[in-house]
Amino acid sequence: MTRRTFALSLPITLAALSSRAQDTSDADPEAPTGDAAGSQPSGSATSLSEILERGGRLPPLKAVIVSRDGEQLAERGYHGYQPTDSTNIKSASKSIVSAMVGIAIDKKLLEGVDQPIAPLLKADLPENPDPRLARITIGQLLSMQSGLGPSYGRMIASRNWVRFTLADEFVEDPGGAMVYSTASTHLLSAILTKVGGKPTLQLAEDWFEPVDGFRIGSWSRDRQGVHIGGNQMAMTTRSLHAFGELYRRGGRTADGVQVVPEAWVKTSWDQRTTSRYSGDGYGYCWFLKEIGGEDVRFAWGYGGQMLYIVPRLALTVTMTSESDSPSAANGYRDRLHALLADIIAVVRSA
């Protein structure tokens, strides 16, 4: 595998899931950082071209795409990468899993966000389950309020990730404080596989088929064949941007096909909890924050895989980065937020 290419044709093997690829929150396994970006632009650039030129000063940055109201304003690759190159979008894939849950509810495969998960995962419950397992709902998995929070490293080292998660100790009561964990979205992937009757990747291919430009190149699976909910998903920057545009349009394609229910897009962006590390709001697998004076919804993956949507400006901005180092503890995430703030300032003044 070359530096530029993340293989589309081959699945990511379990052996590649090293301890370096810890839980992909970027907000939890890393030390807390200050809000360096805030709502202040990071420089005095007066054009979008100047702003994106400055992006070259960020060594991990791979690509940036900017569009407004469906019109592409800019697309740029950095350091030998192109927006058509595939990358591991890490936890940004959690927002895709969330969309799939919304579709499954619309298709009556799931009852709704208040549906308990224990009956759906009955075969994997421990012999003497903690009574609190019966209280966990679909919505609590989506908002990271299930109370379950095994580390990513411990989970992937187990023989059965779903069973391990359900048997692990609670760190909060269901419905309590946010506990960011890929284990929660992996349970959602297992549930989608069960109710959909197909692997999660195949469901995604079927359900997002109308979305022009959307494609998942590869998606790793656990030892039982369940695709990893919320991690190890290969996409190009353009594909991730296509997903962002789908949400920016209220779940509709450019041709008007309703793929994700509009009501689900809206409820995904309702704040349900707050990250104890970043202070950002959190909905159903979307972070919520004011950046550049605008309310922004964003998907965030380890290393700096960012999908920003600014509803008031009809703006979608996608940034992909090297995925083998953190982005919160070293301040890189804040520099990406600052880059977005500058983009917002220019777009707002246009």
Tab-separated table of N, CA, C and O in Angstrom, residues 6 8 85-89 93 96 213-218 233-241 243 320:
chain	number	residue	atom	x	y	z
A	6	PHE	N	-5.340	4.252	-0.010
A	6	PHE	CA	-5.964	3.371	0.991
A	6	PHE	C	-6.821	2.408	0.190
A	6	PHE	O	-7.765	2.799	-0.472
A	8	LEU	N	-9.144	0.339	-1.906
A	8	LEU	CA	-10.581	0.221	-2.027
A	8	LEU	C	-11.009	-1.218	-2.216
A	8	LEU	O	-12.103	-1.615	-1.851
A	85	ASP	N	-8.710	10.184	-3.773
A	85	ASP	CA	-7.987	9.125	-3.070
A	85	ASP	C	-8.792	8.682	-1.854
A	85	ASP	O	-9.436	9.488	-1.182
A	86	SER	N	-8.733	7.397	-1.562
A	86	SER	CA	-9.484	6.858	-0.436
A	86	SER	C	-8.727	7.064	0.867
A	86	SER	O	-7.493	7.088	0.894
A	87	THR	N	-9.487	7.200	1.946
A	87	THR	CA	-8.907	7.360	3.265
A	87	THR	C	-9.796	6.657	4.283
A	87	THR	O	-10.961	6.366	4.010
A	88	ASN	N	-9.245	6.373	5.438
A	88	ASN	CA	-10.026	5.793	6.523
A	88	ASN	C	-10.708	6.946	7.250
A	88	ASN	O	-10.040	7.746	7.906
A	89	ILE	N	-12.034	7.041	7.153
A	89	ILE	CA	-12.729	8.190	7.732
A	89	ILE	C	-12.989	8.019	9.230
A	89	ILE	O	-13.568	8.896	9.861
A	93	SER	N	-17.597	7.928	10.232
A	93	SER	CA	-18.537	6.917	9.750
A	93	SER	C	-19.702	6.701	10.715
A	93	SER	O	-20.722	6.118	10.332
A	96	ILE	N	-22.809	8.070	9.368
A	96	ILE	CA	-23.413	7.235	8.337
A	96	ILE	C	-24.240	6.127	8.979
A	96	ILE	O	-25.356	5.818	8.542
A	213	GLY	N	-22.325	9.830	-6.301
A	213	GLY	CA	-20.993	10.060	-5.764
A	213	GLY	C	-20.720	9.388	-4.437
A	213	GLY	O	-19.583	9.434	-3.953
A	214	PHE	N	-21.733	8.761	-3.839
A	214	PHE	CA	-21.531	8.103	-2.546
A	214	PHE	C	-21.082	6.665	-2.770
A	214	PHE	O	-21.735	5.904	-3.490
A	215	ARG	N	-19.990	6.287	-2.133
A	215	ARG	CA	-19.507	4.911	-2.215
A	215	ARG	C	-18.607	4.612	-1.034
A	215	ARG	O	-17.733	5.406	-0.690
A	216	ILE	N	-18.844	3.474	-0.401
A	216	ILE	CA	-17.957	2.969	0.636
A	216	ILE	C	-17.013	1.989	-0.040
A	216	ILE	O	-17.453	0.984	-0.590
A	217	GLY	N	-15.716	2.277	0.002
A	217	GLY	CA	-14.761	1.426	-0.690
A	217	GLY	C	-14.562	0.092	0.000
A	217	GLY	O	-14.598	-0.964	-0.618
A	218	SER	N	-14.374	0.118	1.303
A	218	SER	CA	-14.263	-1.105	2.093
A	218	SER	C	-14.618	-0.769	3.527
A	218	SER	O	-14.596	0.391	3.945
A	233	MET	N	-13.706	2.539	7.997
A	233	MET	CA	-14.457	2.645	6.749
A	233	MET	C	-13.651	3.460	5.750
A	233	MET	O	-13.201	4.564	6.054
A	234	ALA	N	-13.473	2.922	4.556
A	234	ALA	CA	-12.711	3.605	3.515
A	234	ALA	C	-13.649	4.364	2.587
A	234	ALA	O	-14.587	3.789	2.034
A	235	MET	N	-13.389	5.662	2.440
A	235	MET	CA	-14.148	6.502	1.523
A	235	MET	C	-13.209	7.551	0.936
A	235	MET	O	-12.177	7.872	1.524
A	236	THR	N	-13.577	8.085	-0.198
A	236	THR	CA	-12.856	9.236	-0.726
A	236	THR	C	-13.434	10.503	-0.096
A	236	THR	O	-14.538	10.497	0.449
A	237	THR	N	-12.688	11.584	-0.197
A	237	THR	CA	-13.193	12.862	0.295
A	237	THR	C	-14.461	13.250	-0.451
A	237	THR	O	-15.414	13.773	0.128
A	238	ARG	N	-14.496	12.969	-1.742
A	238	ARG	CA	-15.693	13.279	-2.537
A	238	ARG	C	-16.905	12.479	-2.068
A	238	ARG	O	-18.023	13.002	-2.021
A	239	SER	N	-16.697	11.204	-1.723
A	239	SER	CA	-17.811	10.380	-1.256
A	239	SER	C	-18.356	10.884	0.075
A	239	SER	O	-19.576	10.942	0.279
A	240	LEU	N	-17.458	11.231	0.981
A	240	LEU	CA	-17.890	11.764	2.267
A	240	LEU	C	-18.633	13.085	2.069
A	240	LEU	O	-19.640	13.356	2.731
A	241	HIS	N	-18.157	13.889	1.131
A	241	HIS	CA	-18.814	15.162	0.837
A	241	HIS	C	-20.216	14.923	0.273
A	241	HIS	O	-21.152	15.662	0.600
A	243	PHE	N	-22.186	12.528	1.014
A	243	PHE	CA	-23.034	12.220	2.160
A	243	PHE	C	-23.417	13.507	2.896
A	243	PHE	O	-24.561	13.685	3.317
A	320	THR	N	-10.300	15.861	4.895
A	320	THR	CA	-9.732	14.566	5.285
A	320	THR	C	-8.245	14.733	5.565
A	320	THR	O	-7.587	15.614	5.010
